[in-house]
PDB file of C-alpha atoms in Angstrom:
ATOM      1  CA  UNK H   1       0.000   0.000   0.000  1.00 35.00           C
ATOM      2  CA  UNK H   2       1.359   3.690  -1.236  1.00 40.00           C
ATOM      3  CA  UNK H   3       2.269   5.713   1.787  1.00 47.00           C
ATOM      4  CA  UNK H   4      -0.702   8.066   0.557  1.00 54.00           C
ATOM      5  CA  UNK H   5      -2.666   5.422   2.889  1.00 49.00           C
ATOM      6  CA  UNK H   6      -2.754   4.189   7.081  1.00 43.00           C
ATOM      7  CA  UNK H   7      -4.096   1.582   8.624  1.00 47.00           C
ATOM      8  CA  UNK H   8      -7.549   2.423  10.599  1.00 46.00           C
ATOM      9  CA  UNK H   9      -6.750   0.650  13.197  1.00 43.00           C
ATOM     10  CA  UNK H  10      -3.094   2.280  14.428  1.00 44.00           C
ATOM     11  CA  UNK H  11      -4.473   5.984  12.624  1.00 48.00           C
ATOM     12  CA  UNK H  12      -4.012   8.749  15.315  1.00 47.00           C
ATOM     13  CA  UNK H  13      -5.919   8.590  18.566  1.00 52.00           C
ATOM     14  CA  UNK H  14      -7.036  12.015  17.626  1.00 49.00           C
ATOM     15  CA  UNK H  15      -9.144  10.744  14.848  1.00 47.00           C
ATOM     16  CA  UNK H  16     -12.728   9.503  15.163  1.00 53.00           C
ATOM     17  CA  UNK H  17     -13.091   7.247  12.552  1.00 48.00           C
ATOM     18  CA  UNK H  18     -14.730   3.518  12.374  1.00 50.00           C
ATOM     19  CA  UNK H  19     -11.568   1.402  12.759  1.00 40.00           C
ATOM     20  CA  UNK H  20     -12.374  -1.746  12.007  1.00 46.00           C
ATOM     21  CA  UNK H  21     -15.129  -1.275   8.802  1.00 50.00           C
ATOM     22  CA  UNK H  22     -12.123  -0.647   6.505  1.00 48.00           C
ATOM     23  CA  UNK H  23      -8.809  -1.716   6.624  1.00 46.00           C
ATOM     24  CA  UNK H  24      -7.302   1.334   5.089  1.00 42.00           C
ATOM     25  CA  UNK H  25      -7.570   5.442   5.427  1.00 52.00           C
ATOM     26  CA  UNK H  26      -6.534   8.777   3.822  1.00 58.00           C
ATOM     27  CA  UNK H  27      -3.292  10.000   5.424  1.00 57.00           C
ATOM     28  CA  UNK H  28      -2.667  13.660   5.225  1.00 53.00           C
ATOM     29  CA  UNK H  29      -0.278  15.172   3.234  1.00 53.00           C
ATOM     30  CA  UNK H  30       2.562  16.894   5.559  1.00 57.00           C
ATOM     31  CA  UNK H  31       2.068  20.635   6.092  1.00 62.00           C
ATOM     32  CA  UNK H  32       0.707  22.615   8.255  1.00 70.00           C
ATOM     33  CA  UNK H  33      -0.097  20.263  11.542  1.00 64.00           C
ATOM     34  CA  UNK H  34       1.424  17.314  12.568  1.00 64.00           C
ATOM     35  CA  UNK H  35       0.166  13.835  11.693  1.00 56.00           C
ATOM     36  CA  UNK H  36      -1.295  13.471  15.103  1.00 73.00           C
ATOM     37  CA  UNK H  37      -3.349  16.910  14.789  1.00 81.00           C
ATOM     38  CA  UNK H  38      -4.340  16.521  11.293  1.00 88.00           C
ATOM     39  CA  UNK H  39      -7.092  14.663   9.268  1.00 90.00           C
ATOM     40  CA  UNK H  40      -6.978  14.779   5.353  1.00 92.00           C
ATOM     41  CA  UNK H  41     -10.092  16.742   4.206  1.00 95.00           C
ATOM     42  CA  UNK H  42     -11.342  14.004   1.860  1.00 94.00           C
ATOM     43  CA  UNK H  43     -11.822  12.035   5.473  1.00 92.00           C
ATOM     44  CA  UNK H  44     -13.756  14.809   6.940  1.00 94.00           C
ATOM     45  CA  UNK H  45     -16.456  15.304   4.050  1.00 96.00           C
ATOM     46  CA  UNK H  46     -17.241  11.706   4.225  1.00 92.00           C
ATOM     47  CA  UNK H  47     -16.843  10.423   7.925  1.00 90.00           C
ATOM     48  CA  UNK H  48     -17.148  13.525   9.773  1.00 93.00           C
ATOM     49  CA  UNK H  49     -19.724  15.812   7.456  1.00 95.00           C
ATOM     50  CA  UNK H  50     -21.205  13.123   5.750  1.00 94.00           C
ATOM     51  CA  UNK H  51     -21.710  15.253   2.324  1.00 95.00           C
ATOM     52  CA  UNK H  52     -20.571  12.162   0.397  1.00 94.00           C
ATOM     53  CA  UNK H  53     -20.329   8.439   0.845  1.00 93.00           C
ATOM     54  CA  UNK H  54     -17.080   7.611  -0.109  1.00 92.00           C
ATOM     55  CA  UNK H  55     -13.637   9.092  -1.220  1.00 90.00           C
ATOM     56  CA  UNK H  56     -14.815   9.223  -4.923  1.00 94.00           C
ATOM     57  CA  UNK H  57     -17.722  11.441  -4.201  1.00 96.00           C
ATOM     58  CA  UNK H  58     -15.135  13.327  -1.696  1.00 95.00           C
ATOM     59  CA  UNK H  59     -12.762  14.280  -4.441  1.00 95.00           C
ATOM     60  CA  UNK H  60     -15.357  15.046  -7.523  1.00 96.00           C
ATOM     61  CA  UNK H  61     -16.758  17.794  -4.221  1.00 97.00           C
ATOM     62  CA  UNK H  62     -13.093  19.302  -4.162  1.00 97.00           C
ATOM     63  CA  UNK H  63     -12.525  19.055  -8.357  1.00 97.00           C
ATOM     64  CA  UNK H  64     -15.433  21.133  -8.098  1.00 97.00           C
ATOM     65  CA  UNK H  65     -13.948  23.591  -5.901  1.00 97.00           C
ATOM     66  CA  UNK H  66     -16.527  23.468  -3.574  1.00 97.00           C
ATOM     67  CA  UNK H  67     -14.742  23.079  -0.291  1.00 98.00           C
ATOM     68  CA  UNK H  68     -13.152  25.891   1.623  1.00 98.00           C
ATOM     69  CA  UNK H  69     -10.511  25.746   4.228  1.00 97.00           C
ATOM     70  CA  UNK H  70      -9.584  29.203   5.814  1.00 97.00           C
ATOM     71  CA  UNK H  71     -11.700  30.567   3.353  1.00 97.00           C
ATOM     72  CA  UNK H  72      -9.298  29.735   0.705  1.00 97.00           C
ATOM     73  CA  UNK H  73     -10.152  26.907  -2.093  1.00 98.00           C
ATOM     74  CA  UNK H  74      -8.822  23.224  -1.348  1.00 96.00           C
ATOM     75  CA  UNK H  75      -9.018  20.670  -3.769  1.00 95.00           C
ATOM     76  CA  UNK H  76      -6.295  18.022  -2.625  1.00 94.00           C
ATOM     77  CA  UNK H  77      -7.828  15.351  -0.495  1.00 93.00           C
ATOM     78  CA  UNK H  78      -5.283  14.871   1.571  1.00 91.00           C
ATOM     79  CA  UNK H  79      -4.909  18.406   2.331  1.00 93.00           C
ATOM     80  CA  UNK H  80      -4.247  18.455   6.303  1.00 92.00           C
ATOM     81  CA  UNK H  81      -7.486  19.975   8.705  1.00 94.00           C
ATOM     82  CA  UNK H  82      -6.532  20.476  12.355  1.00 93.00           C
ATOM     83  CA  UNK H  83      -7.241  22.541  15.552  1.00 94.00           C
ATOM     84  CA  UNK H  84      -9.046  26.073  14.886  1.00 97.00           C
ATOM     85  CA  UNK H  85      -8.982  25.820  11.114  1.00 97.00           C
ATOM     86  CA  UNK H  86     -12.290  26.599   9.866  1.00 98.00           C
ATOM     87  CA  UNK H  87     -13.842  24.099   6.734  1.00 98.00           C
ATOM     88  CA  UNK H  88     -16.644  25.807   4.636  1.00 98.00           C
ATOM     89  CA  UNK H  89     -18.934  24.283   1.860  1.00 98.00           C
ATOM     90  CA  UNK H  90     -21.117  27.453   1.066  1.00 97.00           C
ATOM     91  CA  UNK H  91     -23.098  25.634  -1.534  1.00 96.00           C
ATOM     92  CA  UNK H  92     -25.015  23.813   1.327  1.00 96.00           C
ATOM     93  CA  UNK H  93     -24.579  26.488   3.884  1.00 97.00           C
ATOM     94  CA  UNK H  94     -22.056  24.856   5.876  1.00 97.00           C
ATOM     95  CA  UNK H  95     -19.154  25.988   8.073  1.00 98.00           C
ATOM     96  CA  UNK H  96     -17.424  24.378  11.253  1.00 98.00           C
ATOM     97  CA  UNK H  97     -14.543  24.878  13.423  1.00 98.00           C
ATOM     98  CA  UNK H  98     -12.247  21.834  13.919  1.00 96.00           C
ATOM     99  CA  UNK H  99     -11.961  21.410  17.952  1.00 96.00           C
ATOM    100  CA  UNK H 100     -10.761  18.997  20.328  1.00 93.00           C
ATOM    101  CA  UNK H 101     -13.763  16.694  22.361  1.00 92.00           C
ATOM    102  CA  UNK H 102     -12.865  15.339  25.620  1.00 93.00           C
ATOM    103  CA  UNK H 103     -10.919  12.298  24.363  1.00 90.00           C
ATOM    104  CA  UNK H 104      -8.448  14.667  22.734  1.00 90.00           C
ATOM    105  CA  UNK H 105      -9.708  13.817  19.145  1.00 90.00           C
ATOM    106  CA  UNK H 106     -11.009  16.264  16.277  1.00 91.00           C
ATOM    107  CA  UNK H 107     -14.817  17.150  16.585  1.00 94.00           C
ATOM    108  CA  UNK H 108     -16.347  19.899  14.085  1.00 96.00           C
ATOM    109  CA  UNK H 109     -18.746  22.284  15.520  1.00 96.00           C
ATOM    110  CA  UNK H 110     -21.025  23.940  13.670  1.00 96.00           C
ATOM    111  CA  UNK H 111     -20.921  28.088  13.178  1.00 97.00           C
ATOM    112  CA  UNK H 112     -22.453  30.820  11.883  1.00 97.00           C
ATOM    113  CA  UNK H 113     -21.189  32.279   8.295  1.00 97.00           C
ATOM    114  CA  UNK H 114     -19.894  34.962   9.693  1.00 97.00           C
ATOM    115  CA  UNK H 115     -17.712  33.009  12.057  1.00 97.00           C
ATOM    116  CA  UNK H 116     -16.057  31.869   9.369  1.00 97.00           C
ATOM    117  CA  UNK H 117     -14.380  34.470   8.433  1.00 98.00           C
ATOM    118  CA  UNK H 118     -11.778  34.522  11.316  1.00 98.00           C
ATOM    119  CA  UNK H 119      -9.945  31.988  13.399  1.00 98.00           C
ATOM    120  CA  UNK H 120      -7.573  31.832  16.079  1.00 98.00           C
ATOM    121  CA  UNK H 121      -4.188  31.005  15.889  1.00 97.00           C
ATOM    122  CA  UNK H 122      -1.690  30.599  18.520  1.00 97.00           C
ATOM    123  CA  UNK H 123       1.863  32.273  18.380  1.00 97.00           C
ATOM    124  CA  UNK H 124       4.500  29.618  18.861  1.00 95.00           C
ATOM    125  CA  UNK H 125       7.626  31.693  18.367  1.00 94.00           C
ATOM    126  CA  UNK H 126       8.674  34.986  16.866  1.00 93.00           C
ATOM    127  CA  UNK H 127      11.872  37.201  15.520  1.00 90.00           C
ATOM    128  CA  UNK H 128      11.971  40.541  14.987  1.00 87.00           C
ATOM    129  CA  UNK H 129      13.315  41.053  10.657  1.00 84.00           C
ATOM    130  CA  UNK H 130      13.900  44.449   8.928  1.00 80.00           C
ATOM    131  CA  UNK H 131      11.399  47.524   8.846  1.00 77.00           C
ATOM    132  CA  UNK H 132      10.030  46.549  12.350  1.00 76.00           C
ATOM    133  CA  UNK H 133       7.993  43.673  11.611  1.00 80.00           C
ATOM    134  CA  UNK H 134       8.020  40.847  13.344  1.00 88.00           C
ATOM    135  CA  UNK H 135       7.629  37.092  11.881  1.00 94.00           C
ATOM    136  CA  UNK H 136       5.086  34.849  13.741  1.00 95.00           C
ATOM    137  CA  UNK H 137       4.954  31.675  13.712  1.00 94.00           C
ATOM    138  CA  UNK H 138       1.858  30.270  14.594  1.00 95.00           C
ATOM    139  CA  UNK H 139       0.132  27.091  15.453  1.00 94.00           C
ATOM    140  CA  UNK H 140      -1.420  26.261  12.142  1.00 92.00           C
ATOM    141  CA  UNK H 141       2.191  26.017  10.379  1.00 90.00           C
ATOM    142  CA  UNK H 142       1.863  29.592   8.763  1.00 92.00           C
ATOM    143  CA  UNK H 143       3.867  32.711   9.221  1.00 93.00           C
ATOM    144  CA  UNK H 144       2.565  36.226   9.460  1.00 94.00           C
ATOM    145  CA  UNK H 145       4.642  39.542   9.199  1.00 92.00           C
ATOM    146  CA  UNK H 146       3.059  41.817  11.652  1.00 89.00           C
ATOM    147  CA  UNK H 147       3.533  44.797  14.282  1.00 85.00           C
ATOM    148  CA  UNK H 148       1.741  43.710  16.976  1.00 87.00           C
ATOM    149  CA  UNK H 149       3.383  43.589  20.441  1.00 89.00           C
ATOM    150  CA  UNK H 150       3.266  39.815  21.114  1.00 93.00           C
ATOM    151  CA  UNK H 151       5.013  36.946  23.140  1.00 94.00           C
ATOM    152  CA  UNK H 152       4.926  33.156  22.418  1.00 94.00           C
ATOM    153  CA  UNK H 153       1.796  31.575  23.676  1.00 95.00           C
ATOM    154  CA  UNK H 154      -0.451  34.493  22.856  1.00 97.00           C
ATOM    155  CA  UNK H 155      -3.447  33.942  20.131  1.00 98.00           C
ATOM    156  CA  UNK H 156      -4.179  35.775  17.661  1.00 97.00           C
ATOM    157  CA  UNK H 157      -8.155  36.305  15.969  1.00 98.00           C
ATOM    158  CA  UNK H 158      -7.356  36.344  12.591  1.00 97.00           C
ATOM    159  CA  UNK H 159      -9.556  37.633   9.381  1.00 97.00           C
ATOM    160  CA  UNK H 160      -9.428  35.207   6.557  1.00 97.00           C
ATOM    161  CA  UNK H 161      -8.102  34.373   4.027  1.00 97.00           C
ATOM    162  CA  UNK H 162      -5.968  37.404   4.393  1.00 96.00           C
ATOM    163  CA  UNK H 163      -4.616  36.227   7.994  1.00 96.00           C
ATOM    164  CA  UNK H 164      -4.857  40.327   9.229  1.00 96.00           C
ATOM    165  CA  UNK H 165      -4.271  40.468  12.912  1.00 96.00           C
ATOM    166  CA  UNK H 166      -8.145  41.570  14.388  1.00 96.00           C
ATOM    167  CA  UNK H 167      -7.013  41.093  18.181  1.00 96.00           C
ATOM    168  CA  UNK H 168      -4.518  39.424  20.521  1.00 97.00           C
ATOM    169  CA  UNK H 169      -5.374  37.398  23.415  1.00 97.00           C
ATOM    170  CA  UNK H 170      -2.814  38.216  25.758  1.00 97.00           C
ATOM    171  CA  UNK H 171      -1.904  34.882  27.586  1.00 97.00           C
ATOM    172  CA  UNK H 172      -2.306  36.095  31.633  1.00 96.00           C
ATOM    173  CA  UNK H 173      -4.605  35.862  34.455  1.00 96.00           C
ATOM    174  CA  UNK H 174      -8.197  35.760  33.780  1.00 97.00           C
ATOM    175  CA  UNK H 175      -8.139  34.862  29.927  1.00 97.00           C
ATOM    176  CA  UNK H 176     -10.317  31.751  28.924  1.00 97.00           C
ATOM    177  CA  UNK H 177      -8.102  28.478  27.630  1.00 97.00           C
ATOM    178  CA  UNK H 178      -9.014  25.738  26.000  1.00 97.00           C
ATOM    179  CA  UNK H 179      -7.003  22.678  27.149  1.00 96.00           C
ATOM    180  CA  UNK H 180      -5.554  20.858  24.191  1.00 94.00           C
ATOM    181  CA  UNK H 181      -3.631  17.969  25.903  1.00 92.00           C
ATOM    182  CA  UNK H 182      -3.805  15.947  29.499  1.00 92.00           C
ATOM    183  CA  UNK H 183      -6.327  14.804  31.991  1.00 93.00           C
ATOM    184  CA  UNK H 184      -8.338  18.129  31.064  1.00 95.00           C
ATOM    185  CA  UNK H 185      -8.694  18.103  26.776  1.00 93.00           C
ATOM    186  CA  UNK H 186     -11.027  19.626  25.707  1.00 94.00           C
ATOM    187  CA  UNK H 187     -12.416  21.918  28.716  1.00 96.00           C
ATOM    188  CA  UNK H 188     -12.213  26.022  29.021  1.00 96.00           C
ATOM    189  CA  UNK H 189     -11.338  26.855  31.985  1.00 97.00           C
ATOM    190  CA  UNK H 190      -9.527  30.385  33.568  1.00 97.00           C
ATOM    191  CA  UNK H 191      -6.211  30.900  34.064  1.00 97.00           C
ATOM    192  CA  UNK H 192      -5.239  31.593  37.690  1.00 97.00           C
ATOM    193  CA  UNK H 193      -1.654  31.711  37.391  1.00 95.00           C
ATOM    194  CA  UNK H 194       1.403  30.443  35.972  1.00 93.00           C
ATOM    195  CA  UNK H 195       4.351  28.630  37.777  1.00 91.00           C
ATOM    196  CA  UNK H 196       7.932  28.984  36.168  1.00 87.00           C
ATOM    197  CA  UNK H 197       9.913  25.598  36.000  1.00 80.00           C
ATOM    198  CA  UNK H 198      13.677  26.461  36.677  1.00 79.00           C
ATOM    199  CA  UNK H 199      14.235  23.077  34.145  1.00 79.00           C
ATOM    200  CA  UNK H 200      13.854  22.388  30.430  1.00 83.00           C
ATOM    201  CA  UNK H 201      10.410  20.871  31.697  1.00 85.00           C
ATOM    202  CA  UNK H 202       7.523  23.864  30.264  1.00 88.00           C
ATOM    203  CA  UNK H 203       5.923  26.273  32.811  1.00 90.00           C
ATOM    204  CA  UNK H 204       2.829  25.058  34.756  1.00 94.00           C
ATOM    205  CA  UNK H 205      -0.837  26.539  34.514  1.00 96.00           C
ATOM    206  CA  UNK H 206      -3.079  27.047  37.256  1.00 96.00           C
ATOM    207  CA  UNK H 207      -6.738  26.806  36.697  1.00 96.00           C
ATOM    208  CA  UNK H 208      -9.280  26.967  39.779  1.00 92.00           C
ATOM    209  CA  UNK H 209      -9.276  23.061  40.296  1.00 92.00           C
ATOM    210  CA  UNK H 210      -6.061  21.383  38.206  1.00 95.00           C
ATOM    211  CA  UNK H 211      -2.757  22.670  36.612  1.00 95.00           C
ATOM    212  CA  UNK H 212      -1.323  21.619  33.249  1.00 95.00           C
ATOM    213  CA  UNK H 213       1.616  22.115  31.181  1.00 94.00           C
ATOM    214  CA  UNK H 214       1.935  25.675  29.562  1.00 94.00           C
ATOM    215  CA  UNK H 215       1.841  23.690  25.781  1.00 94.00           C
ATOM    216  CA  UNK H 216      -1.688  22.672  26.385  1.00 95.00           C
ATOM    217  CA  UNK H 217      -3.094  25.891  27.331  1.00 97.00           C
ATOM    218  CA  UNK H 218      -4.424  27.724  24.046  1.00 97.00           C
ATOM    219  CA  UNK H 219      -6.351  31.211  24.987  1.00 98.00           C
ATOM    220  CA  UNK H 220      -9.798  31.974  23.401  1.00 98.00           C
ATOM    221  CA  UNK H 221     -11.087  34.746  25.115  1.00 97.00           C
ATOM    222  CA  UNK H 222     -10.691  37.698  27.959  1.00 95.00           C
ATOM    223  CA  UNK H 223     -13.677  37.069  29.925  1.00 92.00           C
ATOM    224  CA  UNK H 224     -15.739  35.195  27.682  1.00 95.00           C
ATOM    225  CA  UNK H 225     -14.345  32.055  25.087  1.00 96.00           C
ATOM    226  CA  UNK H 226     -14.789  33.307  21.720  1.00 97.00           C
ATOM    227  CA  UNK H 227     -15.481  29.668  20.471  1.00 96.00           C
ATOM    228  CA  UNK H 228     -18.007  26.840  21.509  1.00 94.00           C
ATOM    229  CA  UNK H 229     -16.697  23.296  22.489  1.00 94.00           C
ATOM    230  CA  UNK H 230     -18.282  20.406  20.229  1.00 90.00           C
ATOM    231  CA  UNK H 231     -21.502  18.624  21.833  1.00 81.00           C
ATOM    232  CA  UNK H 232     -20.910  15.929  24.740  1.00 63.00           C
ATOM    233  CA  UNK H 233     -21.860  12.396  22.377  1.00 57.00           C
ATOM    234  CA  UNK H 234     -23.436  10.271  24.220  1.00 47.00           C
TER     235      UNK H 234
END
């Protein structure tokens, strides 16, 4: 089997896929989020969104140039989806954010159109190039030249597709974080604090009942999250 393929059964724990009704799946082209935080889009439209029934259907959908990831055009089926980025299908209406559920794997939740047109992006590192811009790199894989005063570990609400910096949510005290890794995935919950590791270990996170690793805190909001979580499956 071409390395275009995985087997369902040792895919990612962060995928929610059948595992044992086909032997094979889709693996996503490298890019922009790792294999672990990534599905391939062809996946999505037929296991997650169910607008087609099987990977045939999927790609004659993106030929067509129906399908819209950051409000740009995608039409590779293994084109990688992962946390924050925002799929839209405007021929039916459609638009979700890809989140994390409880089990740490990818959930879509549905939003409004005008949702859609921004996302948030976490800053991962920075350095400061000619004419006073600064490069960000961010979450998502993509780098941004901006002006904006900002540290690693801040996020970003950007406006798509043209990835202009609308606001920064400063990582501190009191701002709204979804947790993306640990005992806690997939909960908000408010920062209380932060605790400073004097090792190569990361920083610690206080929250009112639990404290995580400074990676798996990713802000979404002052007071209030900017973004829903996806809907507890029974």
């Amino acid at each position: 089997m071409s390395s275009g393929h995985l087997k369902r059964l040792v895919a990612p724990r962060s995928w929610n896929i059948a595992r044992k009704e086909r032997t094979w799946t889709t693996k996503p082209m490298p890019g922009k989020h790792s294999l672990e935080g990534a599905l391939p889009i062809s996946t999505i439209l037929r296991d997650y969104l169910k607008v087609c029934d099987n990977n045939r259907e999927a790609k004659i959908i993106l030929h067509n140039r129906d399908v819209f990831v950051d409000q740009r055009v995608v039409n590779k089926p293994k084109y990688p989806v992962g946390l924050m980025d925002i799929i839209s299908i405007p021929k039916i209406k459609l638009h979700v954010r890809a989140m994390l559920d409880k089990h740490g794997r990818i959930e879509f939740v549905p939003i409004k159109a005008a949702d859609s047109k921004w996302k948030l992006a976490r800053v991962e590192n920075k350095r400061n190039i000619k004419g006073g811009h600064t490069q960000i790199n961010l979450h998502d894989g993509t780098n941004i030249l901006s002006k904006e005063k900002v540290k690693t570990g801040d996020v970003l609400q950007l406006s798509l597709p043209d990835l202009k910096v609308k606001k920064v949510l400063k990582f501190k005290k009191g701002a709204q974080s979804l947790i993306i890794g640990g005992a806690h995935v997939g909960s908000i919950s408010t920062i209380v604090g932060e605790e400073t590791t004097r090792s190569t270990k990361p920083n610690l996170v206080m929250y009112e009942n639990f404290q995580t690793i400074r990676p798996y805190s990713f802000v979404v909001g002052e007071k209030k999250a900017m973004i829903s979580l996806p809907e507890v499956k029974v």
